[in-house]
Amino acid sequence: MVKAQEFIERKFYKHVNEIISLKDDLEGHLDLSEYPNLTKIDFGYNSRLTSLKLTHSNRITWMSLPDTGIDNFNFMAETPNIHTICLPITEGVSNYDYIAKALRETIESENPNSTRSRNNDNSQRIKELEQLFAIVQEENQSLQGQIQQKQQDISDQQSQINELSNISFPNNPYNFIKLKQDISRLKIQELAPQVRNESTKLVELITKAKSKAGNFSSIVDLTLETQKQIVKNNETPQQYILSGKMEAYQTILSSNLVDEELQNILNKQTEVLDLEEHLESLRQNLNK
């Protein structure tokens, strides 16, 4: 038989989260006020443990005191978040009777002013929760409206796709891959002549520019090649270098070509490059 207080203080540090001391033959009163971090306590099967004191704690959620001599449960007022508890039981007294007794003693241990204050706090908290619920409900209704609109948009788009599929493949079920390939094929037929025409125009502009550039005709080719690299290269340091080259070439050509002529060539090449890239992408789609 050991003094409960001395045994617990000797065995458990003050910062522990749990104290489990089963069948240690603890005796007398136990004060755990200096153990603020406790979340779980278990002193089962210490029949000579007669009373328990706890500091107010929102942390303690689990408590087990079976087969102890504790018969005063005022300490439960200090554990508002307890959700699992096992109380001592004596012969002929049910669990429910003990729990009821514990709750009565908890309530009786509070003075009237404290009870009124807690009721006021609860009322205020209920109002806050009602306001929060109203906000959440309003947001939920707004989200539901957005979801319904999105669903309608998806339904409309699906109808349009099905209609397009029926045009391409009448009397056949919708097949996305076949539809994509069919559209790609049609776009290729439309785009290929355009690429050829614009490429021809670009060649004509280049030929004319080279003729006017005279001895600097090779600079025209260098300018166009540098522009291709600028379009295809996204690295910032390299962009600076290429832009510097472009400025140098344009300065050289400025004595033979006006800025507008050179810019027209560059714009036309950009257009052709975009068309060629699009055409190549469509051709790749046919093979997927």
mmCIF file with all atom_site columns, C-alpha atoms in Angstrom, residues 39-228:
data_model
loop_
_atom_site.group_PDB
_atom_site.id
_atom_site.type_symbol
_atom_site.label_atom_id
_atom_site.label_alt_id
_atom_site.label_comp_id
_atom_site.label_asym_id
_atom_site.label_entity_id
_atom_site.label_seq_id
_atom_site.pdbx_PDB_ins_code
_atom_site.Cartn_x
_atom_site.Cartn_y
_atom_site.Cartn_z
_atom_site.occupancy
_atom_site.B_iso_or_equiv
_atom_site.pdbx_formal_charge
_atom_site.auth_seq_id
_atom_site.auth_comp_id
_atom_site.auth_asym_id
_atom_site.auth_atom_id
_atom_site.pdbx_PDB_model_num
ATOM 1   C CA . THR A 1 39  ? -5.594  13.733 -21.920  1.00 0.00 ? 39  THR A CA 1
ATOM 2   C CA . LYS A 1 40  ? -6.086  10.281 -20.402  1.00 0.00 ? 40  LYS A CA 1
ATOM 3   C CA . ILE A 1 41  ? -6.072  8.943  -16.841  1.00 0.00 ? 41  ILE A CA 1
ATOM 4   C CA . ASP A 1 42  ? -6.631  5.395  -15.590  1.00 0.00 ? 42  ASP A CA 1
ATOM 5   C CA . PHE A 1 43  ? -6.523  4.458  -11.886  1.00 0.00 ? 43  PHE A CA 1
ATOM 6   C CA . GLY A 1 44  ? -8.566  1.294  -12.073  1.00 0.00 ? 44  GLY A CA 1
ATOM 7   C CA . TYR A 1 45  ? -8.427  -1.373 -9.361   1.00 0.00 ? 45  TYR A CA 1
ATOM 8   C CA . ASN A 1 46  ? -7.002  0.826  -6.610   1.00 0.00 ? 46  ASN A CA 1
ATOM 9   C CA . SER A 1 47  ? -9.733  0.280  -4.050   1.00 0.00 ? 47  SER A CA 1
ATOM 10  C CA . ARG A 1 48  ? -8.083  2.477  -1.387   1.00 0.00 ? 48  ARG A CA 1
ATOM 11  C CA . LEU A 1 49  ? -7.918  5.532  -3.671   1.00 0.00 ? 49  LEU A CA 1
ATOM 12  C CA . THR A 1 50  ? -10.590 7.683  -2.032   1.00 0.00 ? 50  THR A CA 1
ATOM 13  C CA . SER A 1 51  ? -10.654 11.037 -3.847   1.00 0.00 ? 51  SER A CA 1
ATOM 14  C CA . LEU A 1 52  ? -9.371  12.813 -6.936   1.00 0.00 ? 52  LEU A CA 1
ATOM 15  C CA . LYS A 1 53  ? -8.705  16.457 -7.750   1.00 0.00 ? 53  LYS A CA 1
ATOM 16  C CA . LEU A 1 54  ? -8.114  17.837 -11.250  1.00 0.00 ? 54  LEU A CA 1
ATOM 17  C CA . THR A 1 55  ? -7.221  21.265 -12.554  1.00 0.00 ? 55  THR A CA 1
ATOM 18  C CA . HIS A 1 56  ? -9.633  22.674 -15.144  1.00 0.00 ? 56  HIS A CA 1
ATOM 19  C CA . SER A 1 57  ? -8.653  21.013 -18.406  1.00 0.00 ? 57  SER A CA 1
ATOM 20  C CA . ASN A 1 58  ? -10.093 20.980 -21.905  1.00 0.00 ? 58  ASN A CA 1
ATOM 21  C CA . ARG A 1 59  ? -7.618  18.247 -22.770  1.00 0.00 ? 59  ARG A CA 1
ATOM 22  C CA . ILE A 1 60  ? -8.872  15.297 -20.730  1.00 0.00 ? 60  ILE A CA 1
ATOM 23  C CA . THR A 1 61  ? -11.165 13.168 -22.881  1.00 0.00 ? 61  THR A CA 1
ATOM 24  C CA . TRP A 1 62  ? -10.694 9.683  -21.402  1.00 0.00 ? 62  TRP A CA 1
ATOM 25  C CA . MET A 1 63  ? -11.026 8.627  -17.743  1.00 0.00 ? 63  MET A CA 1
ATOM 26  C CA . SER A 1 64  ? -11.203 5.210  -16.085  1.00 0.00 ? 64  SER A CA 1
ATOM 27  C CA . LEU A 1 65  ? -11.784 4.723  -12.349  1.00 0.00 ? 65  LEU A CA 1
ATOM 28  C CA . PRO A 1 66  ? -13.283 1.233  -11.914  1.00 0.00 ? 66  PRO A CA 1
ATOM 29  C CA . ASP A 1 67  ? -12.996 -0.481 -8.551   1.00 0.00 ? 67  ASP A CA 1
ATOM 30  C CA . THR A 1 68  ? -11.717 2.555  -6.655   1.00 0.00 ? 68  THR A CA 1
ATOM 31  C CA . GLY A 1 69  ? -12.987 4.078  -3.434   1.00 0.00 ? 69  GLY A CA 1
ATOM 32  C CA . ILE A 1 70  ? -13.874 7.385  -5.080   1.00 0.00 ? 70  ILE A CA 1
ATOM 33  C CA . ASP A 1 71  ? -17.458 8.425  -4.387   1.00 0.00 ? 71  ASP A CA 1
ATOM 34  C CA . ASN A 1 72  ? -17.318 12.187 -4.990   1.00 0.00 ? 72  ASN A CA 1
ATOM 35  C CA . PHE A 1 73  ? -17.336 13.278 -8.590   1.00 0.00 ? 73  PHE A CA 1
ATOM 36  C CA . ASN A 1 74  ? -16.992 17.056 -8.359   1.00 0.00 ? 74  ASN A CA 1
ATOM 37  C CA . PHE A 1 75  ? -13.808 16.801 -10.419  1.00 0.00 ? 75  PHE A CA 1
ATOM 38  C CA . MET A 1 76  ? -15.943 16.118 -13.496  1.00 0.00 ? 76  MET A CA 1
ATOM 39  C CA . ALA A 1 77  ? -16.784 19.826 -13.575  1.00 0.00 ? 77  ALA A CA 1
ATOM 40  C CA . GLU A 1 78  ? -13.165 20.388 -14.563  1.00 0.00 ? 78  GLU A CA 1
ATOM 41  C CA . THR A 1 79  ? -13.319 18.114 -17.631  1.00 0.00 ? 79  THR A CA 1
ATOM 42  C CA . PRO A 1 80  ? -15.815 19.643 -20.105  1.00 0.00 ? 80  PRO A CA 1
ATOM 43  C CA . ASN A 1 81  ? -14.555 17.606 -23.065  1.00 0.00 ? 81  ASN A CA 1
ATOM 44  C CA . ILE A 1 82  ? -14.656 14.159 -21.487  1.00 0.00 ? 82  ILE A CA 1
ATOM 45  C CA . HIS A 1 83  ? -16.255 11.639 -23.837  1.00 0.00 ? 83  HIS A CA 1
ATOM 46  C CA . THR A 1 84  ? -15.177 8.276  -22.401  1.00 0.00 ? 84  THR A CA 1
ATOM 47  C CA . ILE A 1 85  ? -15.490 7.509  -18.701  1.00 0.00 ? 85  ILE A CA 1
ATOM 48  C CA . CYS A 1 86  ? -15.615 4.382  -16.551  1.00 0.00 ? 86  CYS A CA 1
ATOM 49  C CA . LEU A 1 87  ? -16.768 5.037  -12.977  1.00 0.00 ? 87  LEU A CA 1
ATOM 50  C CA . PRO A 1 88  ? -16.514 2.825  -9.888   1.00 0.00 ? 88  PRO A CA 1
ATOM 51  C CA . ILE A 1 89  ? -19.531 0.604  -9.233   1.00 0.00 ? 89  ILE A CA 1
ATOM 52  C CA . THR A 1 90  ? -20.728 -0.843 -5.963   1.00 0.00 ? 90  THR A CA 1
ATOM 53  C CA . GLU A 1 91  ? -22.960 -3.855 -5.627   1.00 0.00 ? 91  GLU A CA 1
ATOM 54  C CA . GLY A 1 92  ? -26.603 -3.097 -6.339   1.00 0.00 ? 92  GLY A CA 1
ATOM 55  C CA . VAL A 1 93  ? -25.938 0.270  -8.017   1.00 0.00 ? 93  VAL A CA 1
ATOM 56  C CA . SER A 1 94  ? -26.169 0.514  -11.800  1.00 0.00 ? 94  SER A CA 1
ATOM 57  C CA . ASN A 1 95  ? -23.858 2.346  -14.147  1.00 0.00 ? 95  ASN A CA 1
ATOM 58  C CA . TYR A 1 96  ? -26.662 4.778  -14.921  1.00 0.00 ? 96  TYR A CA 1
ATOM 59  C CA . ASP A 1 97  ? -27.120 5.607  -11.233  1.00 0.00 ? 97  ASP A CA 1
ATOM 60  C CA . TYR A 1 98  ? -23.452 6.387  -10.870  1.00 0.00 ? 98  TYR A CA 1
ATOM 61  C CA . ILE A 1 99  ? -23.351 8.506  -13.989  1.00 0.00 ? 99  ILE A CA 1
ATOM 62  C CA . ALA A 1 100 ? -26.463 10.369 -12.857  1.00 0.00 ? 100 ALA A CA 1
ATOM 63  C CA . LYS A 1 101 ? -24.885 10.943 -9.466   1.00 0.00 ? 101 LYS A CA 1
ATOM 64  C CA . ALA A 1 102 ? -21.707 12.216 -11.078  1.00 0.00 ? 102 ALA A CA 1
ATOM 65  C CA . LEU A 1 103 ? -23.628 14.642 -13.251  1.00 0.00 ? 103 LEU A CA 1
ATOM 66  C CA . ARG A 1 104 ? -25.735 15.883 -10.323  1.00 0.00 ? 104 ARG A CA 1
ATOM 67  C CA . GLU A 1 105 ? -22.636 16.530 -8.257   1.00 0.00 ? 105 GLU A CA 1
ATOM 68  C CA . THR A 1 106 ? -21.027 18.313 -11.184  1.00 0.00 ? 106 THR A CA 1
ATOM 69  C CA . ILE A 1 107 ? -24.012 20.632 -11.553  1.00 0.00 ? 107 ILE A CA 1
ATOM 70  C CA . GLU A 1 108 ? -24.359 21.174 -7.799   1.00 0.00 ? 108 GLU A CA 1
ATOM 71  C CA . SER A 1 109 ? -20.674 22.066 -7.563   1.00 0.00 ? 109 SER A CA 1
ATOM 72  C CA . GLU A 1 110 ? -21.245 25.108 -9.762   1.00 0.00 ? 110 GLU A CA 1
ATOM 73  C CA . ASN A 1 111 ? -22.533 28.260 -8.068   1.00 0.00 ? 111 ASN A CA 1
ATOM 74  C CA . PRO A 1 112 ? -25.653 29.995 -9.499   1.00 0.00 ? 112 PRO A CA 1
ATOM 75  C CA . ASN A 1 113 ? -23.696 32.898 -10.937  1.00 0.00 ? 113 ASN A CA 1
ATOM 76  C CA . SER A 1 114 ? -21.406 30.506 -12.767  1.00 0.00 ? 114 SER A CA 1
ATOM 77  C CA . THR A 1 115 ? -24.403 28.585 -14.109  1.00 0.00 ? 115 THR A CA 1
ATOM 78  C CA . ARG A 1 116 ? -26.096 31.751 -15.381  1.00 0.00 ? 116 ARG A CA 1
ATOM 79  C CA . SER A 1 117 ? -22.860 32.882 -16.968  1.00 0.00 ? 117 SER A CA 1
ATOM 80  C CA . ARG A 1 118 ? -22.464 29.535 -18.710  1.00 0.00 ? 118 ARG A CA 1
ATOM 81  C CA . ASN A 1 119 ? -26.073 29.664 -19.912  1.00 0.00 ? 119 ASN A CA 1
ATOM 82  C CA . ASN A 1 120 ? -25.471 33.136 -21.329  1.00 0.00 ? 120 ASN A CA 1
ATOM 83  C CA . ASP A 1 121 ? -22.323 31.898 -23.021  1.00 0.00 ? 121 ASP A CA 1
ATOM 84  C CA . ASN A 1 122 ? -24.237 28.965 -24.472  1.00 0.00 ? 122 ASN A CA 1
ATOM 85  C CA . SER A 1 123 ? -26.994 31.247 -25.763  1.00 0.00 ? 123 SER A CA 1
ATOM 86  C CA . GLN A 1 124 ? -24.446 33.496 -27.416  1.00 0.00 ? 124 GLN A CA 1
ATOM 87  C CA . ARG A 1 125 ? -22.700 30.501 -28.913  1.00 0.00 ? 125 ARG A CA 1
ATOM 88  C CA . ILE A 1 126 ? -26.002 29.184 -30.273  1.00 0.00 ? 126 ILE A CA 1
ATOM 89  C CA . LYS A 1 127 ? -26.673 32.540 -31.940  1.00 0.00 ? 127 LYS A CA 1
ATOM 90  C CA . GLU A 1 128 ? -23.214 32.521 -33.474  1.00 0.00 ? 128 GLU A CA 1
ATOM 91  C CA . LEU A 1 129 ? -23.727 28.986 -34.753  1.00 0.00 ? 129 LEU A CA 1
ATOM 92  C CA . GLU A 1 130 ? -27.115 29.931 -36.209  1.00 0.00 ? 130 GLU A CA 1
ATOM 93  C CA . GLN A 1 131 ? -25.541 32.877 -38.019  1.00 0.00 ? 131 GLN A CA 1
ATOM 94  C CA . LEU A 1 132 ? -22.738 30.669 -39.276  1.00 0.00 ? 132 LEU A CA 1
ATOM 95  C CA . PHE A 1 133 ? -25.255 28.066 -40.430  1.00 0.00 ? 133 PHE A CA 1
ATOM 96  C CA . ALA A 1 134 ? -27.195 30.740 -42.336  1.00 0.00 ? 134 ALA A CA 1
ATOM 97  C CA . ILE A 1 135 ? -24.006 31.874 -44.087  1.00 0.00 ? 135 ILE A CA 1
ATOM 98  C CA . VAL A 1 136 ? -23.038 28.301 -44.958  1.00 0.00 ? 136 VAL A CA 1
ATOM 99  C CA . GLN A 1 137 ? -26.558 27.601 -46.188  1.00 0.00 ? 137 GLN A CA 1
ATOM 100 C CA . GLU A 1 138 ? -26.478 30.683 -48.418  1.00 0.00 ? 138 GLU A CA 1
ATOM 101 C CA . GLU A 1 139 ? -23.071 29.736 -49.806  1.00 0.00 ? 139 GLU A CA 1
ATOM 102 C CA . ASN A 1 140 ? -24.299 26.198 -50.380  1.00 0.00 ? 140 ASN A CA 1
ATOM 103 C CA . GLN A 1 141 ? -27.302 27.462 -52.342  1.00 0.00 ? 141 GLN A CA 1
ATOM 104 C CA . SER A 1 142 ? -24.993 29.626 -54.442  1.00 0.00 ? 142 SER A CA 1
ATOM 105 C CA . LEU A 1 143 ? -22.714 26.659 -55.117  1.00 0.00 ? 143 LEU A CA 1
ATOM 106 C CA . GLN A 1 144 ? -25.697 24.492 -55.994  1.00 0.00 ? 144 GLN A CA 1
ATOM 107 C CA . GLY A 1 145 ? -26.765 27.115 -58.525  1.00 0.00 ? 145 GLY A CA 1
ATOM 108 C CA . GLN A 1 146 ? -23.278 27.188 -60.034  1.00 0.00 ? 146 GLN A CA 1
ATOM 109 C CA . ILE A 1 147 ? -23.189 23.394 -60.186  1.00 0.00 ? 147 ILE A CA 1
ATOM 110 C CA . GLN A 1 148 ? -26.556 23.280 -61.921  1.00 0.00 ? 148 GLN A CA 1
ATOM 111 C CA . GLN A 1 149 ? -25.382 25.877 -64.436  1.00 0.00 ? 149 GLN A CA 1
ATOM 112 C CA . LYS A 1 150 ? -22.197 23.894 -65.098  1.00 0.00 ? 150 LYS A CA 1
ATOM 113 C CA . GLN A 1 151 ? -24.221 20.729 -65.536  1.00 0.00 ? 151 GLN A CA 1
ATOM 114 C CA . GLN A 1 152 ? -26.483 22.525 -68.002  1.00 0.00 ? 152 GLN A CA 1
ATOM 115 C CA . ASP A 1 153 ? -23.460 23.837 -69.912  1.00 0.00 ? 153 ASP A CA 1
ATOM 116 C CA . ILE A 1 154 ? -22.000 20.338 -70.074  1.00 0.00 ? 154 ILE A CA 1
ATOM 117 C CA . SER A 1 155 ? -25.327 18.954 -71.243  1.00 0.00 ? 155 SER A CA 1
ATOM 118 C CA . ASP A 1 156 ? -25.561 21.606 -73.969  1.00 0.00 ? 156 ASP A CA 1
ATOM 119 C CA . GLN A 1 157 ? -22.013 20.919 -75.102  1.00 0.00 ? 157 GLN A CA 1
ATOM 120 C CA . GLN A 1 158 ? -22.664 17.187 -75.157  1.00 0.00 ? 158 GLN A CA 1
ATOM 121 C CA . SER A 1 159 ? -25.745 17.763 -77.296  1.00 0.00 ? 159 SER A CA 1
ATOM 122 C CA . GLN A 1 160 ? -23.701 19.837 -79.722  1.00 0.00 ? 160 GLN A CA 1
ATOM 123 C CA . ILE A 1 161 ? -21.013 17.157 -79.888  1.00 0.00 ? 161 ILE A CA 1
ATOM 124 C CA . ASN A 1 162 ? -23.616 14.466 -80.503  1.00 0.00 ? 162 ASN A CA 1
ATOM 125 C CA . GLU A 1 163 ? -25.150 16.568 -83.253  1.00 0.00 ? 163 GLU A CA 1
ATOM 126 C CA . LEU A 1 164 ? -21.752 17.050 -84.854  1.00 0.00 ? 164 LEU A CA 1
ATOM 127 C CA . SER A 1 165 ? -21.066 13.332 -84.538  1.00 0.00 ? 165 SER A CA 1
ATOM 128 C CA . ASN A 1 166 ? -24.366 12.526 -86.264  1.00 0.00 ? 166 ASN A CA 1
ATOM 129 C CA . ILE A 1 167 ? -23.347 14.736 -89.165  1.00 0.00 ? 167 ILE A CA 1
ATOM 130 C CA . SER A 1 168 ? -20.012 12.959 -89.535  1.00 0.00 ? 168 SER A CA 1
ATOM 131 C CA . PHE A 1 169 ? -21.193 9.457  -88.674  1.00 0.00 ? 169 PHE A CA 1
ATOM 132 C CA . PRO A 1 170 ? -24.956 9.193  -89.144  1.00 0.00 ? 170 PRO A CA 1
ATOM 133 C CA . ASN A 1 171 ? -26.680 6.240  -87.514  1.00 0.00 ? 171 ASN A CA 1
ATOM 134 C CA . ASN A 1 172 ? -23.514 5.380  -85.580  1.00 0.00 ? 172 ASN A CA 1
ATOM 135 C CA . PRO A 1 173 ? -22.871 5.770  -81.854  1.00 0.00 ? 173 PRO A CA 1
ATOM 136 C CA . TYR A 1 174 ? -20.757 8.687  -80.699  1.00 0.00 ? 174 TYR A CA 1
ATOM 137 C CA . ASN A 1 175 ? -17.024 7.973  -80.922  1.00 0.00 ? 175 ASN A CA 1
ATOM 138 C CA . PHE A 1 176 ? -14.746 10.780 -79.785  1.00 0.00 ? 176 PHE A CA 1
ATOM 139 C CA . ILE A 1 177 ? -11.566 9.471  -81.448  1.00 0.00 ? 177 ILE A CA 1
ATOM 140 C CA . LYS A 1 178 ? -13.221 9.035  -84.828  1.00 0.00 ? 178 LYS A CA 1
ATOM 141 C CA . LEU A 1 179 ? -14.891 12.421 -84.540  1.00 0.00 ? 179 LEU A CA 1
ATOM 142 C CA . LYS A 1 180 ? -11.585 14.106 -83.682  1.00 0.00 ? 180 LYS A CA 1
ATOM 143 C CA . GLN A 1 181 ? -9.846  12.425 -86.608  1.00 0.00 ? 181 GLN A CA 1
ATOM 144 C CA . ASP A 1 182 ? -12.634 13.394 -88.978  1.00 0.00 ? 182 ASP A CA 1
ATOM 145 C CA . ILE A 1 183 ? -12.498 17.031 -87.878  1.00 0.00 ? 183 ILE A CA 1
ATOM 146 C CA . SER A 1 184 ? -8.697  17.010 -88.127  1.00 0.00 ? 184 SER A CA 1
ATOM 147 C CA . ARG A 1 185 ? -8.914  15.635 -91.653  1.00 0.00 ? 185 ARG A CA 1
ATOM 148 C CA . LEU A 1 186 ? -11.341 18.372 -92.683  1.00 0.00 ? 186 LEU A CA 1
ATOM 149 C CA . LYS A 1 187 ? -9.159  21.062 -91.122  1.00 0.00 ? 187 LYS A CA 1
ATOM 150 C CA . ILE A 1 188 ? -6.094  19.709 -92.934  1.00 0.00 ? 188 ILE A CA 1
ATOM 151 C CA . GLN A 1 189 ? -7.937  19.925 -96.232  1.00 0.00 ? 189 GLN A CA 1
ATOM 152 C CA . GLU A 1 190 ? -8.816  23.513 -95.420  1.00 0.00 ? 190 GLU A CA 1
ATOM 153 C CA . LEU A 1 191 ? -5.450  24.542 -93.997  1.00 0.00 ? 191 LEU A CA 1
ATOM 154 C CA . ALA A 1 192 ? -2.974  22.945 -96.411  1.00 0.00 ? 192 ALA A CA 1
ATOM 155 C CA . PRO A 1 193 ? -3.837  25.236 -99.364  1.00 0.00 ? 193 PRO A CA 1
ATOM 156 C CA . GLN A 1 194 ? -3.688  28.245 -97.048  1.00 0.00 ? 194 GLN A CA 1
ATOM 157 C CA . VAL A 1 195 ? -0.190  27.281 -95.910  1.00 0.00 ? 195 VAL A CA 1
ATOM 158 C CA . ARG A 1 196 ? 0.939   26.947 -99.516  1.00 0.00 ? 196 ARG A CA 1
ATOM 159 C CA . ASN A 1 197 ? -0.532  30.312 -100.502 1.00 0.00 ? 197 ASN A CA 1
ATOM 160 C CA . GLU A 1 198 ? 0.945   32.196 -97.559  1.00 0.00 ? 198 GLU A CA 1
ATOM 161 C CA . SER A 1 199 ? 4.320   30.504 -98.049  1.00 0.00 ? 199 SER A CA 1
ATOM 162 C CA . THR A 1 200 ? 4.310   31.657 -101.677 1.00 0.00 ? 200 THR A CA 1
ATOM 163 C CA . LYS A 1 201 ? 3.598   35.220 -100.568 1.00 0.00 ? 201 LYS A CA 1
ATOM 164 C CA . LEU A 1 202 ? 6.454   35.017 -98.073  1.00 0.00 ? 202 LEU A CA 1
ATOM 165 C CA . VAL A 1 203 ? 8.884   33.843 -100.756 1.00 0.00 ? 203 VAL A CA 1
ATOM 166 C CA . GLU A 1 204 ? 7.843   36.747 -102.971 1.00 0.00 ? 204 GLU A CA 1
ATOM 167 C CA . LEU A 1 205 ? 8.415   39.251 -100.178 1.00 0.00 ? 205 LEU A CA 1
ATOM 168 C CA . ILE A 1 206 ? 11.811  37.743 -99.380  1.00 0.00 ? 206 ILE A CA 1
ATOM 169 C CA . THR A 1 207 ? 12.879  37.801 -103.039 1.00 0.00 ? 207 THR A CA 1
ATOM 170 C CA . LYS A 1 208 ? 11.866  41.430 -103.366 1.00 0.00 ? 208 LYS A CA 1
ATOM 171 C CA . ALA A 1 209 ? 13.651  42.380 -100.142 1.00 0.00 ? 209 ALA A CA 1
ATOM 172 C CA . LYS A 1 210 ? 16.872  40.628 -101.161 1.00 0.00 ? 210 LYS A CA 1
ATOM 173 C CA . SER A 1 211 ? 16.826  42.435 -104.470 1.00 0.00 ? 211 SER A CA 1
ATOM 174 C CA . LYS A 1 212 ? 16.593  45.792 -102.722 1.00 0.00 ? 212 LYS A CA 1
ATOM 175 C CA . ALA A 1 213 ? 19.177  44.829 -100.084 1.00 0.00 ? 213 ALA A CA 1
ATOM 176 C CA . GLY A 1 214 ? 21.870  44.329 -102.727 1.00 0.00 ? 214 GLY A CA 1
ATOM 177 C CA . ASN A 1 215 ? 25.121  43.257 -101.095 1.00 0.00 ? 215 ASN A CA 1
ATOM 178 C CA . PHE A 1 216 ? 23.275  42.735 -97.805  1.00 0.00 ? 216 PHE A CA 1
ATOM 179 C CA . SER A 1 217 ? 20.849  40.142 -99.202  1.00 0.00 ? 217 SER A CA 1
ATOM 180 C CA . SER A 1 218 ? 22.317  37.442 -96.957  1.00 0.00 ? 218 SER A CA 1
ATOM 181 C CA . ILE A 1 219 ? 21.375  39.566 -93.947  1.00 0.00 ? 219 ILE A CA 1
ATOM 182 C CA . VAL A 1 220 ? 17.718  39.096 -94.891  1.00 0.00 ? 220 VAL A CA 1
ATOM 183 C CA . ASP A 1 221 ? 18.119  35.325 -94.497  1.00 0.00 ? 221 ASP A CA 1
ATOM 184 C CA . LEU A 1 222 ? 19.939  35.785 -91.183  1.00 0.00 ? 222 LEU A CA 1
ATOM 185 C CA . THR A 1 223 ? 17.178  38.069 -89.925  1.00 0.00 ? 223 THR A CA 1
ATOM 186 C CA . LEU A 1 224 ? 14.460  35.559 -90.790  1.00 0.00 ? 224 LEU A CA 1
ATOM 187 C CA . GLU A 1 225 ? 16.397  32.663 -89.281  1.00 0.00 ? 225 GLU A CA 1
ATOM 188 C CA . THR A 1 226 ? 16.941  34.621 -86.066  1.00 0.00 ? 226 THR A CA 1
ATOM 189 C CA . GLN A 1 227 ? 13.231  35.359 -85.863  1.00 0.00 ? 227 GLN A CA 1
ATOM 190 C CA . LYS A 1 228 ? 12.477  31.626 -86.162  1.00 0.00 ? 228 LYS A CA 1
#
